[in-house]
Short mmCIF file of C-alpha atoms in Angstrom, two decimals:
data_model
loop_
_atom_site.label_atom_id
_atom_site.label_comp_id
_atom_site.label_asym_id
_atom_site.label_seq_id
_atom_site.Cartn_x
_atom_site.Cartn_y
_atom_site.Cartn_z
CA MET A 1 0.34 0.20 -0.24
CA ARG A 2 1.07 3.79 -0.43
CA TYR A 3 -0.11 6.62 -0.49
CA LEU A 4 -1.01 8.69 -3.47
CA PRO A 5 -1.17 12.29 -2.11
CA ASN A 6 -2.38 15.90 -3.63
CA GLY A 7 -0.75 18.97 -3.89
CA ILE A 8 -2.50 20.81 -0.41
CA TRP A 9 -1.24 16.79 1.43
CA MET A 10 2.25 16.88 -0.04
CA GLN A 11 2.68 20.61 1.59
CA LYS A 12 1.13 19.36 5.02
CA ALA A 13 3.66 16.78 5.04
CA ASP A 14 6.59 19.08 3.99
CA SER A 15 5.17 21.88 6.74
CA TYR A 16 5.35 18.67 9.10
CA THR A 17 9.11 16.71 8.57
CA ILE A 18 10.10 21.60 8.38
CA GLN A 19 8.74 22.51 11.70
CA GLU A 20 7.43 19.53 13.92
CA ILE A 21 10.38 17.33 12.91
CA GLY A 22 12.92 20.17 12.04
CA VAL A 23 14.34 19.71 8.95
CA PRO A 24 15.08 22.81 7.21
CA SER A 25 13.34 23.36 3.78
CA VAL A 26 17.01 23.81 2.21
CA VAL A 27 17.80 20.45 3.35
CA LEU A 28 14.97 19.51 1.74
CA MET A 29 15.71 20.79 -1.28
CA GLU A 30 19.42 19.54 -1.69
CA HIS A 31 17.88 16.01 -1.56
CA ALA A 32 15.54 16.04 -3.91
CA ALA A 33 18.39 17.98 -5.99
CA GLN A 34 20.47 15.45 -5.08
CA LYS A 35 18.33 12.70 -6.40
CA THR A 36 16.64 14.05 -8.67
CA ILE A 37 20.79 13.79 -10.13
CA GLU A 38 21.06 10.23 -9.62
CA VAL A 39 17.74 8.89 -11.07
CA MET A 40 19.19 10.79 -14.68
CA GLU A 41 22.42 9.03 -14.48
CA ARG A 42 20.84 5.58 -14.19
CA GLU A 43 18.90 6.84 -17.17
CA ASN A 44 21.11 7.62 -18.82
CA ILE A 45 20.82 11.13 -19.83
CA ASP A 46 23.42 13.17 -21.88
CA PHE A 47 24.10 15.31 -20.30
CA SER A 48 26.29 17.17 -23.10
CA ASP A 49 24.51 20.72 -22.46
CA ILE A 50 21.62 20.99 -20.11
CA LEU A 51 18.62 23.88 -19.93
CA ILE A 52 16.94 23.89 -16.63
CA VAL A 53 13.51 26.58 -16.02
CA CYS A 54 13.02 27.81 -13.24
CA GLY A 55 10.29 29.42 -11.84
CA SER A 56 9.86 31.70 -8.65
CA GLY A 57 8.63 29.31 -5.93
CA ASN A 58 10.63 25.79 -3.84
CA ASN A 59 10.20 23.81 -7.10
CA GLY A 60 12.27 26.73 -9.10
CA GLY A 61 15.23 26.34 -5.93
CA ASP A 62 14.82 22.89 -6.83
CA GLY A 63 16.22 23.76 -10.41
CA PHE A 64 18.55 25.93 -9.19
CA ALA A 65 20.26 22.93 -6.69
CA ILE A 66 20.41 20.32 -9.54
CA ALA A 67 22.27 23.53 -11.71
CA ARG A 68 24.82 23.88 -9.24
CA LEU A 69 25.48 20.18 -8.45
CA LEU A 70 26.16 18.81 -11.66
CA GLN A 71 28.07 22.17 -12.74
CA GLU A 72 30.25 20.35 -9.82
CA LYS A 73 29.80 17.12 -11.71
CA GLY A 74 31.18 19.31 -14.97
CA VAL A 75 28.28 19.46 -16.89
CA ARG A 76 27.39 23.14 -18.88
CA VAL A 77 24.44 24.53 -17.48
CA THR A 78 22.02 26.72 -18.29
CA VAL A 79 19.54 28.07 -15.95
CA PHE A 80 16.39 29.98 -17.67
CA PHE A 81 14.92 32.07 -14.62
CA ALA A 82 10.94 31.91 -16.03
CA GLY A 83 9.34 33.75 -12.36
CA LYS A 84 9.51 37.07 -10.77
CA GLU A 85 12.11 38.61 -8.57
CA SER A 86 9.32 39.88 -6.53
CA SER A 87 7.89 37.07 -5.69
CA MET A 88 10.71 34.21 -5.12
CA SER A 89 11.03 31.57 -2.46
CA GLU A 90 13.12 32.43 0.07
CA GLU A 91 15.06 28.80 -1.00
CA CYS A 92 15.08 29.18 -4.12
CA ARG A 93 15.69 32.89 -3.56
CA LEU A 94 19.33 31.38 -1.74
CA GLN A 95 20.31 28.55 -4.12
CA ALA A 96 19.11 31.18 -7.36
CA GLN A 97 21.96 33.75 -5.69
CA ILE A 98 24.69 30.71 -5.26
CA VAL A 99 24.58 29.66 -9.09
CA ARG A 100 24.72 33.46 -9.48
CA ASN A 101 28.20 33.58 -7.43
CA LEU A 102 29.04 30.22 -9.30
CA GLY A 103 29.27 32.37 -12.47
CA ILE A 104 26.56 29.71 -14.58
CA PRO A 105 24.52 31.24 -16.78
CA ILE A 106 20.41 32.93 -16.00
CA VAL A 107 19.25 33.40 -18.46
CA THR A 108 15.71 35.25 -18.76
CA VAL A 109 14.81 34.68 -22.57
CA MET A 110 14.40 31.26 -23.76
CA PRO A 111 17.25 30.74 -25.78
CA GLU A 112 16.76 29.33 -29.19
CA LYS A 113 19.10 26.56 -29.29
CA GLU A 114 18.67 23.05 -28.92
CA TYR A 115 19.65 21.14 -25.97
CA THR A 116 20.31 17.45 -25.20
CA VAL A 117 18.12 17.94 -21.77
CA LEU A 118 15.31 19.97 -20.49
CA VAL A 119 14.48 20.21 -17.13
CA ASP A 120 11.13 21.67 -15.64
CA ALA A 121 11.39 23.01 -12.16
CA LEU A 122 8.01 25.62 -12.92
CA PHE A 123 6.10 24.75 -11.22
CA GLY A 124 4.89 22.62 -8.51
CA VAL A 125 1.85 20.85 -6.77
CA GLY A 126 0.77 23.91 -5.64
CA LEU A 127 -0.34 24.94 -8.49
CA ASN A 128 -4.50 25.65 -8.84
CA ARG A 129 -4.69 27.65 -11.32
CA GLU A 130 -5.05 27.74 -14.78
CA ILE A 131 -2.04 29.36 -16.76
CA THR A 132 -1.94 31.80 -19.51
CA GLY A 133 0.24 34.53 -21.09
CA ALA A 134 4.36 34.27 -20.47
CA TYR A 135 4.00 31.06 -18.86
CA CYS A 136 2.07 29.37 -20.80
CA ASP A 137 4.41 30.34 -23.96
CA VAL A 138 7.62 28.97 -22.37
CA ILE A 139 5.43 25.55 -21.36
CA GLU A 140 4.90 25.80 -25.24
CA LYS A 141 8.14 26.12 -26.91
CA MET A 142 9.17 23.19 -23.24
CA ASN A 143 7.53 20.89 -25.75
CA ARG A 144 8.51 22.18 -29.09
CA LEU A 145 11.83 21.40 -27.61
CA LYS A 146 14.06 18.31 -29.07
CA GLY A 147 16.59 16.26 -26.29
CA ARG A 148 15.39 14.76 -23.43
CA LYS A 149 12.75 16.31 -20.98
CA ILE A 150 13.01 15.64 -17.16
CA ALA A 151 9.56 17.43 -14.88
CA VAL A 152 10.74 17.99 -11.73
CA ASP A 153 7.99 16.36 -9.37
CA ILE A 154 5.28 17.01 -11.28
CA PRO A 155 4.71 18.06 -14.29
CA SER A 156 4.57 21.84 -14.82
CA GLY A 157 0.86 22.81 -15.12
CA ILE A 158 -0.96 19.77 -14.52
CA HIS A 159 -3.06 19.60 -11.57
CA SER A 160 -1.46 17.04 -8.54
CA GLY A 161 -5.12 16.46 -7.11
CA ASN A 162 -7.34 15.43 -10.18
CA GLY A 163 -5.13 15.38 -12.94
CA GLN A 164 -6.10 17.89 -14.62
CA VAL A 165 -4.49 20.07 -17.86
CA MET A 166 -4.32 23.62 -16.56
CA GLY A 167 -4.94 25.11 -19.32
CA ILE A 168 -1.79 23.73 -21.04
CA ALA A 169 1.10 20.87 -19.72
CA PHE A 170 5.02 20.18 -19.67
CA ARG A 171 5.45 16.89 -21.55
CA ALA A 172 7.93 15.06 -20.08
CA ASP A 173 10.18 11.84 -20.50
CA LEU A 174 10.52 11.08 -17.27
CA THR A 175 9.24 12.59 -13.96
CA VAL A 176 11.16 12.52 -10.71
CA THR A 177 8.96 13.33 -8.05
CA PHE A 178 9.39 13.27 -4.34
CA GLN A 179 9.29 10.90 -1.69
CA PHE A 180 5.62 10.27 -2.82
CA GLU A 181 3.78 10.01 -7.00
CA LYS A 182 1.14 12.70 -6.64
CA LEU A 183 -2.68 11.78 -7.33
CA GLY A 184 -3.25 13.76 -10.34
CA MET A 185 0.69 11.63 -11.70
CA VAL A 186 -1.71 9.08 -11.53
CA LEU A 187 -4.78 10.09 -12.94
CA PHE A 188 -5.57 10.45 -16.08
CA PRO A 189 -5.19 12.74 -18.38
CA GLY A 190 -2.35 13.87 -15.59
CA LYS A 191 -0.68 10.01 -16.10
CA GLU A 192 0.26 10.66 -20.51
CA TYR A 193 1.91 14.31 -19.23
CA THR A 194 4.35 12.20 -16.94
CA GLY A 195 6.26 9.40 -18.29
CA LYS A 196 8.25 7.54 -16.98
CA THR A 197 8.01 8.64 -12.77
CA ALA A 198 10.68 8.11 -9.97
CA VAL A 199 9.54 7.94 -7.33
CA VAL A 200 12.74 9.16 -4.29
CA ASP A 201 13.15 9.83 -0.84
CA ILE A 202 14.09 13.03 0.26
CA GLY A 203 13.46 12.59 3.77
CA ILE A 204 9.70 13.72 4.27
CA HIS A 205 7.64 12.53 6.45
CA SER A 206 4.50 11.27 6.42
CA SER A 207 2.11 10.47 9.36
CA VAL A 208 -0.15 13.07 8.54
CA PHE A 209 -1.37 10.66 6.24
CA SER A 210 -1.85 8.06 8.91
CA GLU A 211 -4.22 10.57 10.62
CA THR A 212 -6.79 11.64 7.91
CA GLN A 213 -9.25 9.87 5.84
CA GLU A 214 -8.41 13.32 3.12
CA VAL A 215 -5.21 11.04 1.51
CA ALA A 216 -5.99 7.99 -1.22
CA TYR A 217 -3.52 5.33 -1.92
CA THR A 218 -3.50 2.76 -3.52
CA LEU A 219 -1.67 -0.98 -3.73
CA GLU A 220 0.99 -3.20 -4.89
CA ARG A 221 1.24 -6.95 -6.60
CA ALA A 222 3.26 -7.32 -2.55
CA ASP A 223 -0.01 -6.16 -0.86
CA LEU A 224 -2.10 -9.26 -2.51
CA SER A 225 -0.92 -12.10 0.14
CA ARG A 226 -1.58 -9.90 3.37
CA MET A 227 -5.88 -8.75 1.87
CA LEU A 228 -6.71 -12.11 0.31
CA PRO A 229 -8.31 -14.11 3.20
CA LYS A 230 -6.98 -17.84 3.89
CA ARG A 231 -8.21 -20.80 3.18
CA LYS A 232 -8.31 -23.27 6.05
CA PRO A 233 -7.50 -26.86 5.82
CA ASN A 234 -10.70 -28.28 7.87
CA THR A 235 -13.31 -26.95 5.63
CA HIS A 236 -16.48 -27.12 2.76
CA LYS A 237 -18.11 -25.34 0.36
CA GLY A 238 -20.55 -24.01 2.97
CA SER A 239 -17.79 -22.15 4.82
CA TYR A 240 -17.19 -19.90 1.55
CA GLY A 241 -20.24 -18.69 0.38
CA LYS A 242 -24.03 -19.59 -1.45
CA VAL A 243 -23.14 -16.99 -4.06
CA LEU A 244 -26.54 -15.41 -5.63
CA MET A 245 -26.67 -13.77 -9.58
CA ILE A 246 -29.69 -11.77 -10.72
CA THR A 247 -27.95 -11.83 -13.81
CA GLY A 248 -28.86 -12.11 -17.56
CA SER A 249 -31.99 -11.51 -19.71
CA LYS A 250 -33.08 -13.62 -22.59
CA GLY A 251 -29.79 -13.42 -24.88
CA MET A 252 -27.31 -12.23 -22.55
CA ALA A 253 -26.77 -15.30 -20.89
CA GLY A 254 -22.82 -14.28 -21.15
CA ALA A 255 -23.11 -11.37 -18.63
CA ALA A 256 -24.86 -14.56 -16.38
CA TYR A 257 -21.61 -16.78 -17.41
CA LEU A 258 -18.77 -14.09 -16.64
CA SER A 259 -19.50 -13.07 -13.37
CA ALA A 260 -20.27 -16.27 -11.88
CA LEU A 261 -17.37 -17.77 -12.88
CA ALA A 262 -15.89 -15.15 -11.33
CA ALA A 263 -17.35 -15.65 -8.19
CA TYR A 264 -16.46 -19.23 -8.14
CA ILE A 265 -12.86 -18.16 -8.97
CA CYS A 266 -12.25 -15.86 -6.21
CA GLY A 267 -13.41 -18.69 -3.25
CA ALA A 268 -17.11 -18.79 -3.14
CA GLY A 269 -18.66 -21.80 -2.47
CA LEU A 270 -21.55 -22.23 -4.16
CA VAL A 271 -23.25 -20.08 -6.40
CA GLN A 272 -27.00 -19.87 -8.42
CA ILE A 273 -27.42 -17.82 -11.01
CA TYR A 274 -30.80 -17.03 -11.05
CA THR A 275 -31.43 -15.75 -15.05
CA ASP A 276 -34.42 -16.02 -17.67
CA GLU A 277 -36.20 -19.42 -18.34
CA THR A 278 -34.38 -18.98 -22.26
CA ASN A 279 -30.53 -18.96 -20.01
CA ARG A 280 -30.81 -21.83 -18.68
CA ALA A 281 -29.61 -24.65 -21.15
CA ILE A 282 -26.23 -22.77 -22.31
CA LEU A 283 -25.54 -22.19 -18.42
CA GLN A 284 -25.83 -25.51 -17.49
CA GLN A 285 -23.86 -26.57 -20.33
CA LEU A 286 -21.24 -22.90 -19.69
CA LEU A 287 -20.92 -23.80 -16.09
CA PRO A 288 -22.01 -26.79 -14.84
CA GLU A 289 -21.07 -26.10 -11.04
CA ALA A 290 -23.39 -23.79 -10.26
CA ILE A 291 -27.13 -24.15 -10.02
CA ILE A 292 -28.92 -22.60 -12.67
CA SER A 293 -32.97 -21.36 -11.28
CA CYS A 294 -34.51 -19.51 -13.89
CA TYR A 295 -38.02 -17.64 -14.13
CA MET A 296 -40.10 -16.64 -17.14
CA GLU A 297 -41.63 -13.02 -15.59
CA TYR A 298 -41.00 -11.56 -12.03
CA GLU A 299 -41.93 -14.53 -9.07
CA GLU A 300 -42.13 -12.83 -6.48
CA ASP A 301 -42.28 -16.26 -3.62
CA GLY A 302 -39.72 -17.50 -5.93
CA LEU A 303 -37.31 -14.42 -6.08
CA LYS A 304 -37.98 -14.28 -1.54
CA ASP A 305 -36.96 -17.90 -1.30
CA ALA A 306 -33.70 -17.42 -3.19
CA LEU A 307 -32.51 -14.35 -1.25
CA GLU A 308 -33.06 -16.03 1.63
CA TRP A 309 -30.88 -18.55 0.21
CA ALA A 310 -28.02 -16.22 -0.17
CA ASP A 311 -25.07 -14.82 1.98
CA VAL A 312 -24.51 -12.44 -0.48
CA VAL A 313 -25.97 -11.60 -4.19
CA CYS A 314 -25.06 -9.89 -6.98
CA ILE A 315 -27.68 -8.09 -9.69
CA GLY A 316 -27.45 -6.44 -12.78
CA CYS A 317 -24.73 -7.64 -15.24
CA GLY A 318 -26.80 -8.89 -18.81
CA LEU A 319 -30.16 -8.01 -16.36
CA GLY A 320 -31.81 -5.49 -18.86
CA LYS A 321 -34.49 -3.13 -18.43
CA SER A 322 -37.20 -4.42 -18.83
CA ARG A 323 -39.90 -4.26 -16.40
CA THR A 324 -39.68 -7.59 -14.57
CA ALA A 325 -35.71 -6.84 -14.23
CA GLU A 326 -36.54 -3.60 -12.09
CA MET A 327 -39.38 -5.74 -10.45
CA LEU A 328 -36.26 -7.91 -9.57
CA LEU A 329 -34.51 -4.96 -8.70
CA MET A 330 -36.92 -3.21 -7.34
CA ASN A 331 -37.66 -5.96 -4.72
CA THR A 332 -34.15 -7.28 -4.24
CA LEU A 333 -33.26 -3.55 -2.44
CA LYS A 334 -36.64 -4.44 -0.14
CA TYR A 335 -35.83 -7.47 0.54
CA VAL A 336 -32.19 -8.49 0.89
CA SER A 337 -30.53 -9.20 4.27
CA VAL A 338 -27.12 -10.05 2.61
CA PRO A 339 -24.00 -8.15 1.34
CA CYS A 340 -25.64 -6.86 -1.78
CA VAL A 341 -23.19 -5.74 -5.61
CA ILE A 342 -25.47 -3.68 -8.01
CA ASP A 343 -23.95 -3.64 -11.49
CA ALA A 344 -24.38 -2.20 -14.82
CA ASP A 345 -28.23 -2.65 -15.94
CA GLY A 346 -28.94 -2.76 -12.02
CA LEU A 347 -27.60 1.10 -11.60
CA ASN A 348 -29.50 2.18 -14.66
CA LEU A 349 -32.69 1.41 -13.21
CA LEU A 350 -31.61 2.30 -10.26
CA ALA A 351 -30.86 5.77 -11.42
CA CYS A 352 -34.96 6.29 -11.16
CA HIS A 353 -35.19 4.79 -7.63
CA LYS A 354 -32.48 5.91 -5.47
CA GLU A 355 -34.63 6.75 -2.63
CA MET A 356 -34.41 2.54 -2.51
CA LEU A 357 -30.72 3.15 -1.18
CA ARG A 358 -31.52 4.80 1.96
CA VAL A 359 -33.98 2.73 3.56
CA VAL A 360 -31.66 -0.88 2.37
CA ASP A 361 -30.27 -2.34 6.22
CA THR A 362 -27.44 -4.84 4.72
CA PRO A 363 -23.86 -3.11 2.73
CA VAL A 364 -24.37 -1.95 -0.82
CA ILE A 365 -21.84 -2.11 -3.16
CA LEU A 366 -22.30 -0.17 -6.80
CA THR A 367 -19.51 -1.20 -9.74
CA PRO A 368 -21.07 2.01 -11.88
CA HIS A 369 -18.65 3.35 -15.83
CA MET A 370 -19.17 7.04 -15.43
CA LYS A 371 -21.85 6.57 -18.18
CA GLU A 372 -23.80 4.73 -15.27
CA MET A 373 -22.24 7.05 -12.01
CA SER A 374 -22.83 10.12 -14.62
CA GLY A 375 -27.20 8.40 -14.53
CA LEU A 376 -26.42 8.52 -10.97
CA LEU A 377 -25.19 11.70 -10.07
CA GLY A 378 -28.11 13.83 -12.31
CA CYS A 379 -24.62 15.37 -14.55
CA SER A 380 -22.35 14.97 -17.00
CA ILE A 381 -18.87 12.49 -17.79
CA PRO A 382 -16.45 15.72 -18.14
CA GLU A 383 -17.71 17.04 -14.61
CA ILE A 384 -17.23 13.23 -12.64
CA THR A 385 -14.05 13.47 -13.83
CA GLU A 386 -12.90 16.87 -13.81
CA GLU A 387 -14.16 16.21 -9.83
CA ARG A 388 -13.99 12.52 -9.52
CA PHE A 389 -13.66 13.34 -5.58
CA GLN A 390 -16.10 15.61 -4.95
CA LYS A 391 -18.78 13.85 -6.43
CA LEU A 392 -18.40 10.52 -5.34
CA GLN A 393 -17.98 12.03 -1.28
CA GLU A 394 -21.28 13.39 -1.82
CA PHE A 395 -23.42 10.12 -3.20
CA THR A 396 -21.59 8.59 -0.13
CA SER A 397 -22.53 10.70 2.58
CA GLN A 398 -25.52 10.83 1.00
CA TYR A 399 -26.08 7.45 0.11
CA PRO A 400 -24.82 4.54 2.42
CA VAL A 401 -23.16 2.59 0.11
CA ILE A 402 -19.30 1.90 -1.04
CA CYS A 403 -19.11 2.55 -4.80
CA VAL A 404 -16.90 1.64 -7.29
CA LEU A 405 -16.32 3.92 -9.73
CA LYS A 406 -14.95 1.98 -13.15
CA ASP A 407 -12.52 3.82 -15.49
CA ALA A 408 -8.55 3.56 -16.94
CA ARG A 409 -8.54 4.72 -13.26
CA THR A 410 -11.10 3.31 -10.78
CA VAL A 411 -11.40 4.95 -7.72
CA VAL A 412 -13.52 3.33 -4.63
CA ALA A 413 -15.39 5.82 -2.07
CA GLU A 414 -16.60 4.89 1.38
CA ARG A 415 -18.08 7.29 3.75
CA THR A 416 -15.54 6.13 6.12
CA ASN A 417 -12.63 5.21 4.80
CA PRO A 418 -10.18 6.85 1.85
CA PHE A 419 -10.41 7.21 -1.08
CA PHE A 420 -8.53 3.94 -3.54
CA VAL A 421 -7.22 4.27 -6.75
CA ASN A 422 -6.73 1.84 -8.77
CA THR A 423 -2.98 2.38 -10.52
CA ALA A 424 -2.54 -1.41 -11.80
CA GLY A 425 -4.47 -3.07 -15.79
CA ASN A 426 -3.99 -1.26 -18.87
CA GLN A 427 -6.21 -1.02 -21.72
CA ALA A 428 -5.96 -4.59 -22.94
CA MET A 429 -9.41 -4.62 -20.57
CA ALA A 430 -11.09 -2.31 -22.18
CA LYS A 431 -13.54 -5.20 -23.50
CA ALA A 432 -17.16 -6.35 -23.03
CA GLY A 433 -17.76 -8.59 -19.75
CA SER A 434 -15.16 -7.11 -18.51
CA GLY A 435 -17.35 -5.23 -15.93
CA ASP A 436 -19.46 -8.83 -15.12
CA VAL A 437 -15.81 -10.23 -14.29
CA LEU A 438 -15.20 -7.14 -11.92
CA ALA A 439 -18.64 -7.73 -10.45
CA GLY A 440 -18.14 -11.79 -10.04
CA VAL A 441 -14.74 -11.01 -8.57
CA ILE A 442 -16.48 -9.14 -5.53
CA THR A 443 -19.14 -10.97 -4.58
CA GLY A 444 -16.77 -14.02 -4.45
CA LEU A 445 -14.84 -11.78 -2.27
CA LEU A 446 -17.76 -11.07 -0.39
CA ALA A 447 -18.97 -14.33 0.09
CA GLY A 448 -15.71 -15.40 1.69
CA LYS A 449 -16.71 -13.61 4.14
CA THR A 450 -14.36 -10.68 3.27
CA PRO A 451 -15.79 -7.06 4.15
CA PRO A 452 -17.24 -5.22 2.01
CA TYR A 453 -15.03 -2.13 1.60
CA ARG A 454 -11.84 -4.39 1.76
CA SER A 455 -13.48 -7.02 -0.54
CA ALA A 456 -14.31 -3.46 -2.72
CA VAL A 457 -10.50 -2.69 -2.95
CA LEU A 458 -9.52 -6.09 -3.40
CA GLY A 459 -11.73 -6.59 -6.44
CA VAL A 460 -10.75 -3.98 -8.28
CA TYR A 461 -6.79 -4.63 -7.74
CA LEU A 462 -7.30 -8.45 -8.74
CA HIS A 463 -8.51 -7.65 -11.41
CA ALA A 464 -6.25 -5.37 -12.52
CA CYS A 465 -4.03 -7.56 -12.40
CA GLY A 466 -5.61 -10.51 -14.17
CA GLY A 467 -5.45 -8.22 -16.81
CA ASP A 468 -2.22 -7.23 -16.31
CA ASN A 469 -1.02 -10.72 -16.84
CA ALA A 470 -3.42 -11.70 -19.65
CA LYS A 471 -2.10 -8.69 -21.51
CA GLU A 472 1.63 -10.09 -20.56
CA GLN A 473 0.14 -13.39 -22.05
CA LEU A 474 -1.48 -11.68 -25.20
CA GLY A 475 -1.13 -8.81 -26.08
CA SER A 476 -3.02 -5.26 -26.40
CA TYR A 477 -5.33 -6.78 -28.25
CA SER A 478 -6.49 -9.70 -27.89
CA VAL A 479 -8.14 -10.37 -24.44
CA LEU A 480 -11.10 -11.09 -23.92
CA ALA A 481 -12.78 -10.81 -20.75
CA ARG A 482 -12.88 -15.19 -20.05
CA ASP A 483 -8.63 -14.19 -20.17
CA LEU A 484 -8.72 -11.56 -17.06
CA ILE A 485 -10.35 -14.57 -14.89
CA THR A 486 -7.42 -16.70 -15.86
CA GLY A 487 -5.30 -14.16 -15.04
CA ILE A 488 -7.23 -13.38 -11.62
CA GLY A 489 -6.36 -16.93 -11.17
CA GLN A 490 -2.85 -16.87 -10.94
CA CYS A 491 -2.28 -13.76 -8.79
CA MET A 492 -4.47 -16.14 -6.37
CA LYS A 493 -2.25 -18.50 -6.70
CA GLU A 494 0.92 -16.86 -5.89
CA ALA A 495 -0.62 -15.16 -3.59
CA GLU A 496 -1.83 -17.90 -1.24
CA GLU A 497 1.62 -19.20 -2.14
CA GLU A 498 3.42 -16.61 -0.76
CA GLN A 499 1.25 -17.22 2.51
CA GLU A 500 2.80 -20.05 3.01
#
């Protein structure tokens, strides 16, 4: 597990380190400069001729310090100061004066020549306004130059909290970021401007993050063995839960199959698929391990019997938006007394009946993609993209649910826990059925008595790691949803072996 702070929380960590621990700001700046150069050396950067673009803040101070340390190594360095003298921070002013005293060239007009390396130290993580005017021109010229492009801490112009481009942004080949990868650097489009990322330790303390739920986090492969529940030797199928999948309208047997199979792969003891009668034969052939129960129209007694049988419920995958589907969803929410996952068409139907979420007395996990979330929130997709954390916080404050907002960077939100941001996975997963698999993964973990929030987080991460395994085997184009399930199984096997 690692933190993904935004600029505000990164500045709080800086302040804590400086004021409470007693590490002077200029010492952190020296560490930042030294570590940046070490990364450049590891990356075999051509040091023939370097231009460093510095702003007026501490990011600019980092840039001046880098220039001095490079000159000590005999590197030819030019500094372009694009900031304002009157706005310089104390540390930036100190570093700039040292550079002047050493005779390192400082220019205030962008040189026309080409350099082997261009270092961006213009704006840091505190940027919260759109870049216009002269600064916009500077970044535009920086992007046009050839040579290797390196960003100090974060590419200038990328919002550290949401990854949005603040008018214009520096396009880095490499970003050397201090202590923690910033939230805006893993979200899109920020990720596309960051290039390769190197996280370096400069001595900033993170203890302030552990005292708040406002700092997002992500997982790493090593976390799987710790989070995955162990299976005890003296158990039977009932020990790992009975899953009810209310999935698959006419012609949508595939969604029912994928979600049910994923639940089984993730450890569920017994799966019952409650589906349209037309899907019976194909599902019995595709997944003989499952119980197949069918309806031709809404039958309240049949639904209630199935709900009473279940330890966990998943509804919505391929369910359709017919009157029967609507009745199934509404009455599932009315009668369910065990954890419930709602996906796909279940979410589209729920958008007109959100008040039902206030009266459900059991954990509910919603798994919307951006369009489905747009329907639940009643706002546009661009609005969600720009303000996803605020929107999710408002939604989960209003409704007592766990929300898994699916995107290139899936976010898990719940009112009493910090945001989880998934950084695994890849473009090969953009295929029909991928969401059905995720719903099944989360449901299978719930069946094994993994707590709901943990099931959502672990499910999202397992699903993404399965996608990474599948891409490694098949490439970006040829991965199918069923391949994700195979990849997930491999991940779980590896995690189990690490537990031993």
